[in-house]
Tab-separated table of C-alpha atoms and ligand atoms in Angstrom:
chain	number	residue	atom	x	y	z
A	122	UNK	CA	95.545	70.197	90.391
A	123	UNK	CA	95.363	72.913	93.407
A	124	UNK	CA	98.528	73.827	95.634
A	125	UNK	CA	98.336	74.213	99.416
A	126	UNK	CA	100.708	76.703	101.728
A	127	UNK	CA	99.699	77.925	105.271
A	128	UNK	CA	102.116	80.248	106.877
A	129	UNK	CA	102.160	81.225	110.436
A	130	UNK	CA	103.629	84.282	111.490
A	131	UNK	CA	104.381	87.158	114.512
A	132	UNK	CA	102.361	90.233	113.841
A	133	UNK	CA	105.457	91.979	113.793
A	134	UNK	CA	105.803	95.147	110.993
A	135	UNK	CA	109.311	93.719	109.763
A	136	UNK	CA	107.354	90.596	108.573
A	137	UNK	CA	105.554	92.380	106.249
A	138	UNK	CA	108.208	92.529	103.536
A	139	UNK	CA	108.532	88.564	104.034
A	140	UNK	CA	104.475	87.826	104.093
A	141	UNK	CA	103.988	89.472	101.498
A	142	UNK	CA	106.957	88.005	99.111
A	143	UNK	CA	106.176	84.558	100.517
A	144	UNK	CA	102.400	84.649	99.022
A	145	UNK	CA	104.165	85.849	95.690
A	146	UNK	CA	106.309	83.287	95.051
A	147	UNK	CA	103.646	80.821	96.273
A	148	UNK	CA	101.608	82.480	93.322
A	149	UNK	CA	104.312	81.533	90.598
A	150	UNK	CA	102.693	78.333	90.275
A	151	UNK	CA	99.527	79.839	88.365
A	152	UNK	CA	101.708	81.806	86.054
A	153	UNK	CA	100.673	84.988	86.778
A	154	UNK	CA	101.705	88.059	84.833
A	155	UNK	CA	103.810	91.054	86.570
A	156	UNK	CA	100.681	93.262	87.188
A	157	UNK	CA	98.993	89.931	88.798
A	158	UNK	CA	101.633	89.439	91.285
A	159	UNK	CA	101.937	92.972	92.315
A	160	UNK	CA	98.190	93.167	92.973
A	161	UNK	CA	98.857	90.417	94.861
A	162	UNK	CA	101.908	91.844	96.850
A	163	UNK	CA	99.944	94.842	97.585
A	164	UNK	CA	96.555	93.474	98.876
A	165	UNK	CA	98.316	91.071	101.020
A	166	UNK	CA	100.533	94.015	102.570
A	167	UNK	CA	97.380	95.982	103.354
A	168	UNK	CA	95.903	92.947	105.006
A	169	UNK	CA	98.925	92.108	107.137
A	170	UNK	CA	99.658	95.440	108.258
A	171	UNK	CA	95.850	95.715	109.767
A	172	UNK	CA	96.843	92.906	111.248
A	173	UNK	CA	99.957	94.695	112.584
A	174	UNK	CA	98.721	98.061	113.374
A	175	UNK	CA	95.382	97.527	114.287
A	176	UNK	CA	94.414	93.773	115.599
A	177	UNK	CA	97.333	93.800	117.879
A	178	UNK	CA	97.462	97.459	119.052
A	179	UNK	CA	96.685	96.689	122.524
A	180	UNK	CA	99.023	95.259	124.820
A	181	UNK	CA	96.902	93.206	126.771
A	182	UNK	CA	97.086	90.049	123.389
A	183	UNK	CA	99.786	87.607	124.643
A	184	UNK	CA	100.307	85.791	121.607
A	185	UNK	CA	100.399	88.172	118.394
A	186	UNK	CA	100.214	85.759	115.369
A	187	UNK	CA	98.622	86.170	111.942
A	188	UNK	CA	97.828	83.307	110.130
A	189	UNK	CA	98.373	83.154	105.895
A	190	UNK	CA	96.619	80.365	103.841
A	191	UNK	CA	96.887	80.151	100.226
A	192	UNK	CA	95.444	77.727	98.195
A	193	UNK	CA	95.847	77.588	94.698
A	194	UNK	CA	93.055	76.448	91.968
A	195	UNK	CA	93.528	75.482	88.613
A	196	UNK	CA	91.430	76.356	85.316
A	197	UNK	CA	91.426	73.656	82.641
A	198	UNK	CA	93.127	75.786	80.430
A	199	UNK	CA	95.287	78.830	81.032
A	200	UNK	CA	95.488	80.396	84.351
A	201	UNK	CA	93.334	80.568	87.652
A	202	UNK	CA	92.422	81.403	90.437
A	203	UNK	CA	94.734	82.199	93.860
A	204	UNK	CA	92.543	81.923	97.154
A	205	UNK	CA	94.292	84.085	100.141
A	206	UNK	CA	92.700	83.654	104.149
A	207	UNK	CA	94.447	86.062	106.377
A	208	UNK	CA	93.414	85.711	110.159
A	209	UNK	CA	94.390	87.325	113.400
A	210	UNK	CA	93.115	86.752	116.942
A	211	UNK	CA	93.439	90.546	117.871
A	212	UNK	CA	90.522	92.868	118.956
A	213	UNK	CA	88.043	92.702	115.994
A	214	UNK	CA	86.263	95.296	114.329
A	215	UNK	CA	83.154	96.918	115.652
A	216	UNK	CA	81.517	97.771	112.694
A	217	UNK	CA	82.401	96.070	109.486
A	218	UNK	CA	80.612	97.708	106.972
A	219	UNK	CA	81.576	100.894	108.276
A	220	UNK	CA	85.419	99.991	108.033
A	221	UNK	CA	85.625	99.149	104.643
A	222	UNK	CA	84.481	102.490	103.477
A	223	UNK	CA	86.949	104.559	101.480
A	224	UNK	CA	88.373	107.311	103.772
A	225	UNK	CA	87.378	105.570	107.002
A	226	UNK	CA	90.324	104.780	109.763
A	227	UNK	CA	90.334	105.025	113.667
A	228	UNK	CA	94.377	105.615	113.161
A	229	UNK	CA	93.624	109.086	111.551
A	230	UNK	CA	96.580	110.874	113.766
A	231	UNK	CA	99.537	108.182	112.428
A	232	UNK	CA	98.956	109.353	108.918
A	233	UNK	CA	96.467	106.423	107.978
A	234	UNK	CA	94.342	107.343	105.064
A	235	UNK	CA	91.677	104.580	105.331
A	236	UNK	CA	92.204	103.034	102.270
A	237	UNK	CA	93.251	99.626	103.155
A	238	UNK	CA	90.256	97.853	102.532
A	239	UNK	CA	89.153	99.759	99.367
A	240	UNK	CA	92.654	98.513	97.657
A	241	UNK	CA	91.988	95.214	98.730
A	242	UNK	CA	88.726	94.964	97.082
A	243	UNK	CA	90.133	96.760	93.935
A	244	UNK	CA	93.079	95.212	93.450
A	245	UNK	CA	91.812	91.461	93.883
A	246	UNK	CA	88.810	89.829	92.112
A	247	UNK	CA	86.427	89.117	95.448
A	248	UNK	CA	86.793	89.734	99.111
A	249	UNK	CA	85.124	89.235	102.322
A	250	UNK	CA	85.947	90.155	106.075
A	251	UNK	CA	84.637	88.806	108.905
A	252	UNK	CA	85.124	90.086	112.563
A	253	UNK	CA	84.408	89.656	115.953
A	254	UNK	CA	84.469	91.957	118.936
A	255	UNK	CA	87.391	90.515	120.966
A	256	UNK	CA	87.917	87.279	119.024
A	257	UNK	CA	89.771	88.230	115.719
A	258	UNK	CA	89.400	88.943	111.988
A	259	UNK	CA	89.476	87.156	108.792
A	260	UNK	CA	90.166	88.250	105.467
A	261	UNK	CA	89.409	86.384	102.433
A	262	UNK	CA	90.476	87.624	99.138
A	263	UNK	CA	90.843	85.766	95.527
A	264	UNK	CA	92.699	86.556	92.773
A	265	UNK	CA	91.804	85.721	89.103
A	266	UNK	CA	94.929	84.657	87.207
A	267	UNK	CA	95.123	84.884	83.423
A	268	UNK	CA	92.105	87.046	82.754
A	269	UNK	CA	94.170	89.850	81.185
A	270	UNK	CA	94.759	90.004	76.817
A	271	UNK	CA	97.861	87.476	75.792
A	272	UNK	CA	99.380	90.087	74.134
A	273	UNK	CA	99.566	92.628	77.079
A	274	UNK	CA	100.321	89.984	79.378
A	275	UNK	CA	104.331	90.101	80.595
A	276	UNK	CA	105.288	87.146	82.189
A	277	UNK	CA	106.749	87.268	86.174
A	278	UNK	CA	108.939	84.737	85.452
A	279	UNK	CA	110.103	85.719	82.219
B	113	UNK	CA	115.071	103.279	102.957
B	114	UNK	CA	117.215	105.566	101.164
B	115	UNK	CA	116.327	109.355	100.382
B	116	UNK	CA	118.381	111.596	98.343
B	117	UNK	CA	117.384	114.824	97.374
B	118	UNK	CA	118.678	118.079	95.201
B	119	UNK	CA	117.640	121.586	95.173
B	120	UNK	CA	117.541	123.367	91.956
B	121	UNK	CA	115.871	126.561	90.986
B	122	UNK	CA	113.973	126.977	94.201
B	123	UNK	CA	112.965	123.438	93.312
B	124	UNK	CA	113.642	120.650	95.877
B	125	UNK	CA	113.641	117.111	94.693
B	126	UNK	CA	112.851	114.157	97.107
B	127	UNK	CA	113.630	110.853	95.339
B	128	UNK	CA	113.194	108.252	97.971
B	129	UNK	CA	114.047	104.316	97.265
B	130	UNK	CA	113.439	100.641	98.047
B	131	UNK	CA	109.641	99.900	99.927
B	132	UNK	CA	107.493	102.253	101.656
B	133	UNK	CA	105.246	99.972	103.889
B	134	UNK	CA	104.658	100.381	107.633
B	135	UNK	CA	108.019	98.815	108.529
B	136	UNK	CA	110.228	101.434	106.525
B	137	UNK	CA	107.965	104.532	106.867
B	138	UNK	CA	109.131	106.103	110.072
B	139	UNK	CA	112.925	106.290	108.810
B	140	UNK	CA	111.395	107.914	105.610
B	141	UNK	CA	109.167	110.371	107.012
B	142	UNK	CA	112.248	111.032	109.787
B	143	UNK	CA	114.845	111.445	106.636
B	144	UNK	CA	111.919	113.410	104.493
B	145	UNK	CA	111.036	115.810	107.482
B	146	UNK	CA	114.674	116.903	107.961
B	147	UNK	CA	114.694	117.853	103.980
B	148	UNK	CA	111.637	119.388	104.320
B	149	UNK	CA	112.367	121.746	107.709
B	150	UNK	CA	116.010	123.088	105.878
B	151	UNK	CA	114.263	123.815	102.108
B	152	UNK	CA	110.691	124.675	103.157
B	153	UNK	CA	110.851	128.238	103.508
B	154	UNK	CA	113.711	128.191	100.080
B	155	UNK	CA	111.243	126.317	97.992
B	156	UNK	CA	109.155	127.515	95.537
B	157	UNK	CA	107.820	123.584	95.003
B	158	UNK	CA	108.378	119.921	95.996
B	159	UNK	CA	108.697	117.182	93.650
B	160	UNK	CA	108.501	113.592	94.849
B	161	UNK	CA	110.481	111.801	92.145
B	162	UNK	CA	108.953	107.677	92.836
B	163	UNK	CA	111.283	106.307	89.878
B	164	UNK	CA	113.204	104.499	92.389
B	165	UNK	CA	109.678	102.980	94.366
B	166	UNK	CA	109.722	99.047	94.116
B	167	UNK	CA	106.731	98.908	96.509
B	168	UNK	CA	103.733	100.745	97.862
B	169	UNK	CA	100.786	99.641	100.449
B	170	UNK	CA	98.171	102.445	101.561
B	171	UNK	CA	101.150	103.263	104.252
B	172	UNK	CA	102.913	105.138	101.011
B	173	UNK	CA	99.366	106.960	100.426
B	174	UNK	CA	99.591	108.223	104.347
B	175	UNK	CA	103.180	109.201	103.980
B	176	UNK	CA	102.793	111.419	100.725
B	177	UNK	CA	99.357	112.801	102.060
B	178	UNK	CA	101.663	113.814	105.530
B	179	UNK	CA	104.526	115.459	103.373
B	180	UNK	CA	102.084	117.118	101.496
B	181	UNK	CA	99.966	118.870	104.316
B	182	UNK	CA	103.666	119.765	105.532
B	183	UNK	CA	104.206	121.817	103.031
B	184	UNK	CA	100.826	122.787	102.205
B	185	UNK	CA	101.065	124.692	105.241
B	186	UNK	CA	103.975	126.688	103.584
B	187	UNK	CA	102.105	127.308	100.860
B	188	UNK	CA	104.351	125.003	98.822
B	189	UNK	CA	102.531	123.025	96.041
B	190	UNK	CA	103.875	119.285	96.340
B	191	UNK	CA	103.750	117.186	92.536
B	192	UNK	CA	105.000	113.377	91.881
B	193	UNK	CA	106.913	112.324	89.171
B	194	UNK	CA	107.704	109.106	87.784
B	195	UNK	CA	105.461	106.467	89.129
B	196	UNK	CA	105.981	102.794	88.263
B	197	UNK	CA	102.676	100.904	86.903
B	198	UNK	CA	102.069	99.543	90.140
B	199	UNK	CA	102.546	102.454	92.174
B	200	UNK	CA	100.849	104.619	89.538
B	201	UNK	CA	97.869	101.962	89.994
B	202	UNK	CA	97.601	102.558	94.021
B	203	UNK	CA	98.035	106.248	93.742
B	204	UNK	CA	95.065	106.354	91.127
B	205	UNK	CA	92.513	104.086	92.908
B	206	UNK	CA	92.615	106.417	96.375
B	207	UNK	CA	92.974	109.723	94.653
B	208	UNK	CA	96.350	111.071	95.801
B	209	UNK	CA	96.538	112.674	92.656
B	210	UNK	CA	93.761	115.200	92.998
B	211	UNK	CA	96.467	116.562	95.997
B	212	UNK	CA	99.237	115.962	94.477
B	213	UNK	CA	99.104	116.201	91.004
B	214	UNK	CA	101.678	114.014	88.343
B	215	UNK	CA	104.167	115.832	86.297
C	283	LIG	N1	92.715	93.190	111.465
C	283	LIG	C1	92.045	94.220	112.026
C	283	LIG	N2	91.726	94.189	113.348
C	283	LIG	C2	91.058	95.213	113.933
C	283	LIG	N3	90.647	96.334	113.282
C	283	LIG	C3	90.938	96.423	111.965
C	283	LIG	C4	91.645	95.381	111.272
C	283	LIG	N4	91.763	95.744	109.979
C	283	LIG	C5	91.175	96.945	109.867
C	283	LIG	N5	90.661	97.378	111.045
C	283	LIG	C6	89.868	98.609	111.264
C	283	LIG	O1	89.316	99.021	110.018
C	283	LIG	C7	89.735	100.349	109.695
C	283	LIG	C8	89.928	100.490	108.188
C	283	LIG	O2	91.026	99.694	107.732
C	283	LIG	P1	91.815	100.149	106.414
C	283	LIG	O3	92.934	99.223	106.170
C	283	LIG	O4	90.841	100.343	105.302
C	283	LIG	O5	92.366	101.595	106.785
C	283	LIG	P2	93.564	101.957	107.799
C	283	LIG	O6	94.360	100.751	108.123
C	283	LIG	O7	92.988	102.710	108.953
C	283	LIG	O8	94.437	102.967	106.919
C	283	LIG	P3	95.434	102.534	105.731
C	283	LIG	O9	95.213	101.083	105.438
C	283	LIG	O10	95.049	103.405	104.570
C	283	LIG	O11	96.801	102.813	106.220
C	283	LIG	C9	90.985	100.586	110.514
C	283	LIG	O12	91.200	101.956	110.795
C	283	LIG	C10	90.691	99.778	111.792
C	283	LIG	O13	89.877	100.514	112.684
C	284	LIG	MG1	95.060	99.461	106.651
């Protein structure tokens, strides 16, 4: 049985908080255990707050929205597996490869350490981005539900 | 966000609460810049106390990184203490610790 949510949003910073929650309680359905969610929590912040900082940063966009889609997949036994798309119509990235490199921002004078992307990738089980010059970005991340030891595993819920 | 802070033994102590994330982090490094400008020149070190941290994105990581080049400048070594798991996790995986070590 999967579970669908899609979640339209301004690409406004004091929306992070609520993005951000809204995918984690949308992830209760799988069960996931309190290091799960706050993966989660965090990988979806990063994402959102690219979306914020850097897709919008020009004034010329009009409309500044950011579109969350989660969709939820189910194992046959425990757990699963927690599919995230985040998209923005902002001004893309020029070089893809180059900005997921550890270390690498264009922001470096606001105190961005280029690390968005890297905690992404570590924090959820697979990722991809996809960008075009002028057009927008997508993110697509997954997160693996369930894969941690019983016996270490603390329920969110509990 | 709220900061509060105590100075003790030519130690100051920054213990900062609720979410850092791009939202909240210009009132904290506003709030954190004030401490730092009265106790920098007092201070023999600067511990960031993140016991009371119920969120971090890589906006934290640029915060701490700022504080600490603030008073690296001063000569004044910078440590964190008290890291919850999650926050502990972020701080690992981009190497904020190698600058500012964990007591
Ligand atoms: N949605 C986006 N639209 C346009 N450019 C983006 C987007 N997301 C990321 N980028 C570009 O990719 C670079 C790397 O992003 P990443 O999140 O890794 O680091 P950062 O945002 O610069 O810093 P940090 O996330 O550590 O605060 C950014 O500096 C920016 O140039
Ligand atoms: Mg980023």
């Amino acid at each position: 049985m999967s579970n669908y949510m899609k979640l339209e949003i301004a690409a406004k910073s004091e929306n992070e908080g609520f993005a951000r929650s809204a995918v984690a309680a949308f992830a209760l359905g799988l069960n996931p255990s309190i290091s799960e969610l706050s993966d989660i929590k965090t990988a979806v912040s990063e994402a959102v707050t690219n979306c914020v900082v850097h897709a919008y940063a020009s004034e010329r966009h009009g409309e500044r929205k950011i579109l969350i889609e989660c969709q939820t997949e189910k194992k046959q036994t425990e757990g699963g597996f927690l599919h995230i798309t985040i998209t923005d119509y902002g001004c893309g990235i020029e070089d893809v490869d180059k900005a997921v490199l550890p270390f690498f921002t264009t922001l470096s004078a606001d105190e961005r350490s280029g690390m968005g992307f890297t905690i992404m990738q570590t924090f959820m089980s697979d990722f991809s981005l996809k960008s075009e010059k002028g057009k927008g970005t997508i993110v697509k991340m997954t997160k693996e539900i369930g894969v941690e030891k019983e016996e270490v595993r603390e329920r969110a819920d509990a | 966000m709220r900061v509060e802070s105590k100075f003790l033994n030519r130690i100051l102590y920054i213990r900062p609460s609720g979410e850092i994330d791009e939202h909240n982090a210009t009132s904290a490094r506003k709030e954190v810049d004030t401490l730092a400008e009265q106790y920098v020149t007092l201070a023999q070190q600067v511990v960031f106390d993140l016991g009371e941290i119920s969120f971090m994105d890589s906006t934290g990581i640029g915060f701490l990184i700022g504080r600490y080049k603030k008073f690296h400048r001063y000569g004044v070594p910078m440590y964190i203490a008290n890291p919850s798991q999650a926050t502990d996790k972020i701080l690992t995986v981009s190497g904020v610790y190698t600058l500012i070590p964990k007591i």
